[in-house]
Short mmCIF file of C-alpha atoms and ligand atoms in Angstrom, two decimals:
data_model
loop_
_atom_site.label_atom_id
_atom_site.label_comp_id
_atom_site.label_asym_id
_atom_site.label_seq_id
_atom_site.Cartn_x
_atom_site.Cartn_y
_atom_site.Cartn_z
CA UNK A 1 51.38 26.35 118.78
CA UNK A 2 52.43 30.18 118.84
CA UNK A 3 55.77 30.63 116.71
CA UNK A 4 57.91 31.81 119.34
CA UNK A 5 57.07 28.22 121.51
CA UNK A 6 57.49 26.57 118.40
CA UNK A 7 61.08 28.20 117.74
CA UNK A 8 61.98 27.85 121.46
CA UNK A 9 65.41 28.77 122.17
CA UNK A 10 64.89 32.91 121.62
CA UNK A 11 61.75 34.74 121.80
CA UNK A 12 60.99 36.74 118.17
CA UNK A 13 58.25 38.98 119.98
CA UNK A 14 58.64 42.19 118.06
CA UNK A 15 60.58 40.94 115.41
CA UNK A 16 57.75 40.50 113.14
CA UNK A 17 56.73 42.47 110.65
CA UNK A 18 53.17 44.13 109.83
CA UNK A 19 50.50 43.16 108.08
CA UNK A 20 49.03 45.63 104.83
CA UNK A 21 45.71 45.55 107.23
CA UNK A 22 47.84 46.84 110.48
CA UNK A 23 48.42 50.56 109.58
CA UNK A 24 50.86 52.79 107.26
CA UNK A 25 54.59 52.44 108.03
CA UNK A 26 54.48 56.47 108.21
CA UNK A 27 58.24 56.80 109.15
CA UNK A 28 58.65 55.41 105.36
CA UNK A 29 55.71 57.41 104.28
CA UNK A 30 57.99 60.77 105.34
CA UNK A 31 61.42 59.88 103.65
CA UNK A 32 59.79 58.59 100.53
CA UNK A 33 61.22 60.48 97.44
CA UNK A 34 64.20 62.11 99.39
CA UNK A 35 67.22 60.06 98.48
CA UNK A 36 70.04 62.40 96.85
CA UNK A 37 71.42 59.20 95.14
CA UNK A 38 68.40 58.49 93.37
CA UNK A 39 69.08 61.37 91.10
CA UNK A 40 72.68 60.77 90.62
CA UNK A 41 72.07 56.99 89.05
CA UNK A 42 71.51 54.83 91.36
CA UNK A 43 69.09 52.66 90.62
CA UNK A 44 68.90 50.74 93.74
CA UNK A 45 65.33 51.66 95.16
CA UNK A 46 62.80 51.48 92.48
CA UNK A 47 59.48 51.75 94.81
CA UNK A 48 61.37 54.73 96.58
CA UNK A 49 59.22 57.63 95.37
CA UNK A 50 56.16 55.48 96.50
CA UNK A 51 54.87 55.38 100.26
CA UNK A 52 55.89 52.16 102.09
CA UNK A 53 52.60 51.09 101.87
CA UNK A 54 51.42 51.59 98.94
CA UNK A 55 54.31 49.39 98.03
CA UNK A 56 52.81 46.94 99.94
CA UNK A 57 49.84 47.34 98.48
CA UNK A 58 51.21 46.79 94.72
CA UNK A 59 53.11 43.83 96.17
CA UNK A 60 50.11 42.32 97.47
CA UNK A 61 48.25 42.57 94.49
CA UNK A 62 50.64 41.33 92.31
CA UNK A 63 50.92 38.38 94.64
CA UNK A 64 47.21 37.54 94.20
CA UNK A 65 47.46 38.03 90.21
CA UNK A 66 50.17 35.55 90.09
CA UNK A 67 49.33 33.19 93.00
CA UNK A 68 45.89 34.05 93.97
CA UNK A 69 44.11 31.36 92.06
CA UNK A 70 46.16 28.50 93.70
CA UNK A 71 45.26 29.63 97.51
CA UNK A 72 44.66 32.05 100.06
CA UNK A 73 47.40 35.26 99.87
CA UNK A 74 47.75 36.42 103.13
CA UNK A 75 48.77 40.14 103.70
CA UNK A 76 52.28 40.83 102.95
CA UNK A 77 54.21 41.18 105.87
CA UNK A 78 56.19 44.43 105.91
CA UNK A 79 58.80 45.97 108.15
CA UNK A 80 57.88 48.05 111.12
CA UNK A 81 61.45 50.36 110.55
CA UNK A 82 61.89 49.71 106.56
CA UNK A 83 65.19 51.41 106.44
CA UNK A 84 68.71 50.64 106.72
CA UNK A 85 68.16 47.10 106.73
CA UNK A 86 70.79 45.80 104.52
CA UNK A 87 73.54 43.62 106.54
CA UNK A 88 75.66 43.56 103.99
CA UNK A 89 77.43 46.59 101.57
CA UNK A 90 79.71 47.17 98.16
CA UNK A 91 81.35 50.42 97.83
CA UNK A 92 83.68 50.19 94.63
CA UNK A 93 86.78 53.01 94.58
CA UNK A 94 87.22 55.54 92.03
CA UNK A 95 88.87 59.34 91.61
CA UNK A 96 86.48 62.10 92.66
CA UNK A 97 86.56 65.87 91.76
CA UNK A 98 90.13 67.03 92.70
CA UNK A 99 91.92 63.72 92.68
CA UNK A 100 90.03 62.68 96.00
CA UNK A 101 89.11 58.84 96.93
CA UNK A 102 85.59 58.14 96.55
CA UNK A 103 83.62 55.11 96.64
CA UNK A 104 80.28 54.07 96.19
CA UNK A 105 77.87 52.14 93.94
CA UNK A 106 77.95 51.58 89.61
CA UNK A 107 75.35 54.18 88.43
CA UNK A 108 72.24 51.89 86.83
CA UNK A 109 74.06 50.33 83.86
CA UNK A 110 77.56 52.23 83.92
CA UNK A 111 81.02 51.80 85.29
CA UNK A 112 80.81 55.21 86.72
CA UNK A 113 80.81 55.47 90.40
CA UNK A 114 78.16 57.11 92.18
CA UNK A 115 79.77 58.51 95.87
CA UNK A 116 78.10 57.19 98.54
CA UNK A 117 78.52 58.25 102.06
CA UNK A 118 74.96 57.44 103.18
CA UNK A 119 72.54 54.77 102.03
CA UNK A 120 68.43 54.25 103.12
CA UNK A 121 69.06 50.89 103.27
CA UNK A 122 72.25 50.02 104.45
CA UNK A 123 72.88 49.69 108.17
CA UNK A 124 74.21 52.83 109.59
CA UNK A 125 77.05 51.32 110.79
CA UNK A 126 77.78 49.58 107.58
CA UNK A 127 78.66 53.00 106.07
CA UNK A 128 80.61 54.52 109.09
CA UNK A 129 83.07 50.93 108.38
CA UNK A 130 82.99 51.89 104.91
CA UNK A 131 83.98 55.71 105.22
CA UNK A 132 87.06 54.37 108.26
CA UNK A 133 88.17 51.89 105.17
CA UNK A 134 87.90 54.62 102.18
CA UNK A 135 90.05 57.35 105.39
CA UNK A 136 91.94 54.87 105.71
CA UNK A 137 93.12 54.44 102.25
CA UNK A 138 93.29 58.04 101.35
CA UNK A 139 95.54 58.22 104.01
CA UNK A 140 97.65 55.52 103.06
CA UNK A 141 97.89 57.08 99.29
CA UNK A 142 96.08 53.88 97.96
CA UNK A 143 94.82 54.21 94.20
CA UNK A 144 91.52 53.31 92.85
CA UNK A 145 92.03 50.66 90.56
CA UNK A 146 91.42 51.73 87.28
CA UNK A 147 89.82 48.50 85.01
CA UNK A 148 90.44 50.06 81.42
CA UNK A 149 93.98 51.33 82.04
CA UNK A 150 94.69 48.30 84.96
CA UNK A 151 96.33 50.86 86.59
CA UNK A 152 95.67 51.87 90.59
CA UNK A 153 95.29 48.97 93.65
CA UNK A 154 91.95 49.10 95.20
CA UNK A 155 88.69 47.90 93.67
CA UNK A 156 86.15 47.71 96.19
CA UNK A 157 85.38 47.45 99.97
CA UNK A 158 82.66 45.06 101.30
CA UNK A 159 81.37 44.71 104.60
CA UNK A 160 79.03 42.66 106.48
CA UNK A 161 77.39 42.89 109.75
CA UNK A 162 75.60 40.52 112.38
CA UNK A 163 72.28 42.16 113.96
CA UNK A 164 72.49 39.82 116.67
CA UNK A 165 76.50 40.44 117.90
CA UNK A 166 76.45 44.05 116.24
CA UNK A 167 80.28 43.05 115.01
CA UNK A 168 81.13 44.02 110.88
CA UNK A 169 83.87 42.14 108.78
CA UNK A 170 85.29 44.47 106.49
CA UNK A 171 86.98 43.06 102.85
CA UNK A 172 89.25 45.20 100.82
CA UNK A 173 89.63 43.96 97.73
CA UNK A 174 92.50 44.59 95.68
CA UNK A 175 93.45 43.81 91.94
CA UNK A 176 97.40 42.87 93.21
CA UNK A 177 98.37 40.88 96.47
CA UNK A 178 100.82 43.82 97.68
CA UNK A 179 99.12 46.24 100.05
CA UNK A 180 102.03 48.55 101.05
CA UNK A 181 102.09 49.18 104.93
CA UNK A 182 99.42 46.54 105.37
CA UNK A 183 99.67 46.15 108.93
CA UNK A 184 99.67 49.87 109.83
CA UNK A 185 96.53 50.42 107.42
CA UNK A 186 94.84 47.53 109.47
CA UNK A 187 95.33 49.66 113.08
CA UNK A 188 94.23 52.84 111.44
CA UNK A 189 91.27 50.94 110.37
CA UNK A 190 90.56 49.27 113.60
CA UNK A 191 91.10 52.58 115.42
CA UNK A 192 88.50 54.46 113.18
CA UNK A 193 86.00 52.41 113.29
CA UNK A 194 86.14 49.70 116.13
CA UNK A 195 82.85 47.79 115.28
CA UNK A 196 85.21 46.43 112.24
CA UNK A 197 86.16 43.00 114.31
CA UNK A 198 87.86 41.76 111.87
CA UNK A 199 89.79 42.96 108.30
CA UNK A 200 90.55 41.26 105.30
CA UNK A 201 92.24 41.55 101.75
CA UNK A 202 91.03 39.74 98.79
CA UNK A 203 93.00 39.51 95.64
CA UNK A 204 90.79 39.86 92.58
CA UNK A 205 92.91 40.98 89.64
CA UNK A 206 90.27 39.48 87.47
CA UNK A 207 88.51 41.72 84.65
CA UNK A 208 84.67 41.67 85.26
CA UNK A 209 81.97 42.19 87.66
CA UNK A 210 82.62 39.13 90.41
CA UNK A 211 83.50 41.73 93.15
CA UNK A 212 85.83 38.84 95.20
CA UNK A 213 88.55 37.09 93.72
CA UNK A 214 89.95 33.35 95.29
CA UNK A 215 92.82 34.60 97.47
CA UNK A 216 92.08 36.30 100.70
CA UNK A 217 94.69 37.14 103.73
CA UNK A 218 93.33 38.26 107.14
CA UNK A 219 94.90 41.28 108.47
CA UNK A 220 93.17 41.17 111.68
CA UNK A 221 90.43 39.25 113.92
CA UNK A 222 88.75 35.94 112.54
CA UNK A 223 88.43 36.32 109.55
CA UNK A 224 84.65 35.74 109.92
CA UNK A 225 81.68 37.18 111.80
CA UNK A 226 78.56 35.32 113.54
CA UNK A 227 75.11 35.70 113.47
CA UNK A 228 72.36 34.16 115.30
CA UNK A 229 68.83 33.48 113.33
CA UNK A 230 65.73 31.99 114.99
CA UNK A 231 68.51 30.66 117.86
CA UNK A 232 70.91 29.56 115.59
CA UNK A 233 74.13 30.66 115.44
CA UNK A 234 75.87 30.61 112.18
CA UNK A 235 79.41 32.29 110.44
CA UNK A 236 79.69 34.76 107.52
CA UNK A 237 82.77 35.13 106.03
CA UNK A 238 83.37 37.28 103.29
CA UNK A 239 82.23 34.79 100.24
CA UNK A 240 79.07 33.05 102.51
CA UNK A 241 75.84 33.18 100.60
CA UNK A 242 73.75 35.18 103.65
CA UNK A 243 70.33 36.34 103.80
CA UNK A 244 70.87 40.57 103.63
CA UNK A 245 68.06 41.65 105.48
CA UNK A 246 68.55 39.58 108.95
CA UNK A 247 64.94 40.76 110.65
CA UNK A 248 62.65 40.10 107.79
CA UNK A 249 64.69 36.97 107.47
CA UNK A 250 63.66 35.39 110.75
CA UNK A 251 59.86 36.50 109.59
CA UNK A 252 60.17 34.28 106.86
CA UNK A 253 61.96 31.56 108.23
CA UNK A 254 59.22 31.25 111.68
CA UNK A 255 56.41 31.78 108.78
CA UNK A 256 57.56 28.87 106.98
CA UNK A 257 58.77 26.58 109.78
CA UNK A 258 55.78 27.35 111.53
CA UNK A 259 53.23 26.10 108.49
CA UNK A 260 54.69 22.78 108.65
CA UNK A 261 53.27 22.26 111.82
CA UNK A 262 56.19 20.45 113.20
CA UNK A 263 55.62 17.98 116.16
CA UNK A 264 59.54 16.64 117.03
CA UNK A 265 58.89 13.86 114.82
CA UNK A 266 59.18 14.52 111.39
CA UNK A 267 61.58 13.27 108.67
CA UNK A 268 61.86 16.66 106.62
CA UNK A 269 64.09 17.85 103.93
CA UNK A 270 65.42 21.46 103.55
CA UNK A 271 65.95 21.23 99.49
CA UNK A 272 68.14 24.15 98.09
CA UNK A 273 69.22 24.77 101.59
CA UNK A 274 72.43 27.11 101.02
CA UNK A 275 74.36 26.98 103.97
CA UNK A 276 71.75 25.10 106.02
CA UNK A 277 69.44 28.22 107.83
CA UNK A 278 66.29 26.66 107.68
CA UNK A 279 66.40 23.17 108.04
CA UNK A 280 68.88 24.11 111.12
CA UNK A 281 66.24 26.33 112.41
CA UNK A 282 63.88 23.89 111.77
CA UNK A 283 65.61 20.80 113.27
CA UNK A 284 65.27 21.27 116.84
CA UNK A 285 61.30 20.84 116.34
CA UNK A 286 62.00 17.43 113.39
CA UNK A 287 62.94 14.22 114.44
CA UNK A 288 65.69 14.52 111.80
CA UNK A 289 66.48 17.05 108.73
CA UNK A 290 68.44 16.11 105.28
CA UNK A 291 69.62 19.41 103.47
CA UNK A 292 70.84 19.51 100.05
CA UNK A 293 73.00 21.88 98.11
CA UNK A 294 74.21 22.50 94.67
CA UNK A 295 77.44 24.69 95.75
CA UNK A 296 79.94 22.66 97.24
CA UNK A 297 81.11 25.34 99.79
CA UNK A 298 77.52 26.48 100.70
CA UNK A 299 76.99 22.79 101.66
CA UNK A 300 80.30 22.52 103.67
CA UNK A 301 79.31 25.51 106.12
CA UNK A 302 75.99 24.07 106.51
CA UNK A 303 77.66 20.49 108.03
CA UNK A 304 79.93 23.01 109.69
CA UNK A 305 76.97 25.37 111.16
CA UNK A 306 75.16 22.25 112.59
CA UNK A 307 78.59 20.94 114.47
CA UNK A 308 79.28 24.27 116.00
CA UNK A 309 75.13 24.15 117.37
CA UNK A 310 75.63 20.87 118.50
CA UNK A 311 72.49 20.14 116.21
CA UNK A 312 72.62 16.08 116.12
CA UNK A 313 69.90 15.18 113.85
CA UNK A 314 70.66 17.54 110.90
CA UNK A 315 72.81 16.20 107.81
CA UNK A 316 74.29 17.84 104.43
CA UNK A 317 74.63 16.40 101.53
CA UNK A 318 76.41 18.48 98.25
CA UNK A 319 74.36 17.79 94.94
CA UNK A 320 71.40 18.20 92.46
CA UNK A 321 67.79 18.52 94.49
CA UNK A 322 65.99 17.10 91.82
CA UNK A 323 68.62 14.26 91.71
CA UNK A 324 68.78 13.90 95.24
CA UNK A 325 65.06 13.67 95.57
CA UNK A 326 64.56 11.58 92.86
CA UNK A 327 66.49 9.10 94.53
CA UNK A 328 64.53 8.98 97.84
CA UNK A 329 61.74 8.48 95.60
CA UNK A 330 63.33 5.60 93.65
CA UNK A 331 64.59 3.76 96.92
CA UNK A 332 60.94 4.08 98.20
CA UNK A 333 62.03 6.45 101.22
CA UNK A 334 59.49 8.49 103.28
CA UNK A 335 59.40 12.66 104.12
CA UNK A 336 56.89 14.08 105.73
CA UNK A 337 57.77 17.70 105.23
CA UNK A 338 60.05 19.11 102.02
CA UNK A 339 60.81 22.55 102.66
CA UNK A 340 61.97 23.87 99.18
CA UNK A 341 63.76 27.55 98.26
CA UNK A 342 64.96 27.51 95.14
CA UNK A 343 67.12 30.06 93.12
CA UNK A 344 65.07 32.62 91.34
CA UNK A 345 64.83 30.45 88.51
CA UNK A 346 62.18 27.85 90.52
CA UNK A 347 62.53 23.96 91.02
CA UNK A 348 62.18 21.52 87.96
CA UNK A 349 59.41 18.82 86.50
CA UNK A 350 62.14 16.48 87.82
CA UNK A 351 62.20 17.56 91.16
CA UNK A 352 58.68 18.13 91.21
CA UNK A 353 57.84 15.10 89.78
CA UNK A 354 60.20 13.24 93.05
CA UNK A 355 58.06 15.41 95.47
CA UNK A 356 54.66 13.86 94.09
CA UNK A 357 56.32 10.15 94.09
CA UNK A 358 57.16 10.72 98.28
CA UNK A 359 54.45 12.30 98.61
CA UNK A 360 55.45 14.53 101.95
CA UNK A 361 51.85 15.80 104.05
CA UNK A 362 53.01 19.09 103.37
CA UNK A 363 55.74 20.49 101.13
CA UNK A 364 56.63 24.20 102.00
CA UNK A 365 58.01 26.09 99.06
CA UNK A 366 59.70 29.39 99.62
CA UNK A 367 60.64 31.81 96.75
CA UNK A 368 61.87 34.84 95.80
CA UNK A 369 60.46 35.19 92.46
CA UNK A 370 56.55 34.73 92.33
CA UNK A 371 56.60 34.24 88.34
CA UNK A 372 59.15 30.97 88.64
CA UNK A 373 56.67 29.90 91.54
CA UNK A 374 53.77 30.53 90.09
CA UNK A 375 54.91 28.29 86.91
CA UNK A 376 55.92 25.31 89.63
CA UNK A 377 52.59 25.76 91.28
CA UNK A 378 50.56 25.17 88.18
CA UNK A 379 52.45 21.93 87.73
CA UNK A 380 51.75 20.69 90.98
CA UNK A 381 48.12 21.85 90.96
CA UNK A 382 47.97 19.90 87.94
CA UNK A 383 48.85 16.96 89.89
CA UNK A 384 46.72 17.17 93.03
CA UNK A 385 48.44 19.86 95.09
CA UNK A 386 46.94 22.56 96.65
CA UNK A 387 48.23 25.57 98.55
CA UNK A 388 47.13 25.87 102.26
CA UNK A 389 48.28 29.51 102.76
CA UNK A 390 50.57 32.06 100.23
CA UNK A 391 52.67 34.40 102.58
CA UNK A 392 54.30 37.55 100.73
CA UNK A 393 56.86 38.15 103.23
CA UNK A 394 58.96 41.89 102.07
CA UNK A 395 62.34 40.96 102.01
CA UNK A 396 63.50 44.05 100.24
CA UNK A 397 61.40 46.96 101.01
CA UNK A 398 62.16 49.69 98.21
CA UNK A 399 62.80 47.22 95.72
CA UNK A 400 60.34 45.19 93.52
CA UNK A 401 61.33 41.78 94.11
CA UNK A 402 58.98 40.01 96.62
CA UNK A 403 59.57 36.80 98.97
CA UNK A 404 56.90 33.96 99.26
CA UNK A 405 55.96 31.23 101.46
CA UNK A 406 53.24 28.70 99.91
CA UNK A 407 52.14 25.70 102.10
CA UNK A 408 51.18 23.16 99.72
CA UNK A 409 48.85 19.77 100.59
CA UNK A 410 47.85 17.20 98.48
CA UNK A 411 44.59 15.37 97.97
CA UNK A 412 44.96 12.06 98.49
N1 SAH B 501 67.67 28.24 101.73
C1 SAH B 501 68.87 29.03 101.68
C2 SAH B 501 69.40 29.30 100.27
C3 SAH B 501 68.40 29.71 99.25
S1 SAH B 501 69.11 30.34 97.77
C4 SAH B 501 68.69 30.32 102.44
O1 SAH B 501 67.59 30.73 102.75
O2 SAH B 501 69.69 30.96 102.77
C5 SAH B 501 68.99 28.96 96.68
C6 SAH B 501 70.11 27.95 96.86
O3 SAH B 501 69.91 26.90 95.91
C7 SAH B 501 71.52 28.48 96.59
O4 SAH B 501 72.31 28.19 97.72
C8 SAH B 501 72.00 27.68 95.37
O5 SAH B 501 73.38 27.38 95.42
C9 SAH B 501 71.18 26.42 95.48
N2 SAH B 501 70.95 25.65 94.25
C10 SAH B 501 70.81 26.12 92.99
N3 SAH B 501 70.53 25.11 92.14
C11 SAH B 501 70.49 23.97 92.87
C12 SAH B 501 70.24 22.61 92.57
N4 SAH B 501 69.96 22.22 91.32
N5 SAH B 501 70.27 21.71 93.56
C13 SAH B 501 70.54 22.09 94.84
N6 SAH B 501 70.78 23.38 95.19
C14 SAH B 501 70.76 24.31 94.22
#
């Protein structure tokens, strides 16, 4: 079954990336090493000065160092365009030269703020919201807030975007509730940049590096933004854990609903699921999906993303995977696929013990950090598993860390 029959309701032709085999990415190849910022601090790209394929190469190969012995790696999957993919930005406020409002990014290591007007990887339109916010606010005399003397208003500005509705939610975040002339900032806003649907202010008076704090007032629109991904429609708001780069996303998510060969039947459970994307993706080709999730708000907007997609056969529940799983186990209950995504830290002997006791045909573990995985594999190799396929998907081209899909089977 091709993956774009097997995730039905939109077609993904062109959305997926290449292959190492399938050519240079030479629009990479040419901005390589050219990124102003880079000598300023930021430390953002790390693979910059190298050609987007050779990046891919290095990924690769580290893939089948770490994984290699377990399976077949398949060539990573790279982006076509791998530039200004980032759906979602920071920009924190500070004084430039002559008194002026600046914002931009912590060089590597440093409070100090490195101006940014222009990013590789952000989405162009992501930094056009930013600049109307930081006009905005220059117009409206608003200080940077200044964390050593708590002096100043302002701390940072995040926005988000949605690939598939093109709309941005834009956050400012101050370090006191009182935004003088709140309402008339908000129009300027909207009038300089009108992709910024909606506008918010977040109170984070906090010391520290958390960038939101827990009081938030909408000054216009929703409040939230929606995205669709692999037909599914779901909401980021301004605290929603959220994949950042959307195409490379749906890659991943087809690569690993698409190894568990799903027929409509299927009891499967999305472990670690956040705020529900795969196993919703995956539901409409299960008989019925069971997601679990650690963080209690994650877990809320998954029930919430499966009642607005009138997904029937999809249900949260907030706790410990391992826990969770261990109690299928214990009650004797039956899965036939386990997706699992864990943080970057990996699963645990507990949970991993739970997935040999049910015993699923085919567990499909997705990570982003091949060392953790790598570590979980060798456990479950040691107890009859063995991977089908590894699939380096790259998540973050520029950037070292690597995404992987293994499709693991056990001998019976
Ligand atoms: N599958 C989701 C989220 C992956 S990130 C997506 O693709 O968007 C990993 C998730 O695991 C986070 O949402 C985190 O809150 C959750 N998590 C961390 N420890 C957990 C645990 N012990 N049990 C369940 N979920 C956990």
């Amino acid at each position: 079954m091709s993956i774009s029959i097997l995730l039905g309701r939109r077609p993904l032709s062109g959305l997926f990336g290449r292959s190492v085999d399938m050519g240079a990415q030479m629009e990479g190849i040419s901005r390589a090493g050219r990124c102003p910022l880079e000598k300023r601090g930021c430390g953002g790209c790390p693979m910059l000065s190298l050609p987007y394929e050779e990046q891919l190469k290095r990924k690769q190969a580290k893939l089948e160092e770490l994984l290699g012995k377990f399976g077949p790696v398949a060539p990573i999957l790279g982006m076509e365009h791998p530039w200004h993919y980032r759906n979602k930005v920071i920009s924190s406020f500070a004084w430039g030269p002559g008194k002026n409002l600046v914002s931009g990014i912590y060089a590597q290591g440093t409070h100090r703020v490195v101006p940014v007007e222009q990013c590789l990887l952000h989405r162009e339109v992501l930094d056009q919201a930013v600049a109307a916010v930081r006009q905005a606010a220059r117009e409206f005399r608003y200080q940077p807030f200044d964390e050593n003397r708590r002096t100043g208003l302002i701390r940072h500005v995040l926005c988000r975007h949605s690939l598939s509705t093109g709309e941005v939610l834009a956050v400012l975040v101050t370090a006191s509730p009182v935004l003088p002339g709140a309402r008339a900032f908000a129009a300027r806003v909207k009038e300089l940049c009108p992709a910024i649907v909606t506008l918010a202010q977040n109170v984070n008076p906090r010391p520290g590096s958390a960038v939101l704090g827990d009081r938030e007032k909408i000054l216009y629109g929703r409040g939230y933004i929606e995205d669709v991904l692999c037909g599914v429609k779901f909401r980021i708001a301004p605290s929603s854990f959220y994949q950042i780069n959307p195409v490379q996303t749906e890659v991943l998510y087809s690569t690993a609903i698409s190894a568990a060969r799903l027929t409509g039947k299927e009891r499967v459970l999305d472990a670690y699921c956040g705020v529900g994307t795969i196993g919703l993706s995956a539901a409409a080709h299960a008989g019925s999906v069971v997601g679990v999730e650690l963080n209690r708000s994650a877990a809320a907007c998954a029930v919430d993303n499966a009642k607005a997609n009138n997904i029937r056969n999809a249900r949260f529940r907030c706790g410990d995977a391992a826990a969770f799983l261990d109690g299928m186990a214990a009650r004797g209950e039956q899965l036939d696929v386990v997706f699992l995504d864990p943080p970057r830290a990996g699963s645990t002997p507990v949970f991993l013990d739970a997935l040999c006791r049910v015993s699923p045909a085919r567990a499909v573990y997705i990570s982003c950090n091949p060392e953790t995985q790598r570590r979980d594999l060798e456990y479950l190799a040691a107890r009859g598993w063995r991977a089908e396929s590894i699939q380096g998907v790259d998540m973050f081209p520029h950037t070292e860390h690597i995404e992987t899909v293994a499709v693991l089977t056990r001998r019976r």
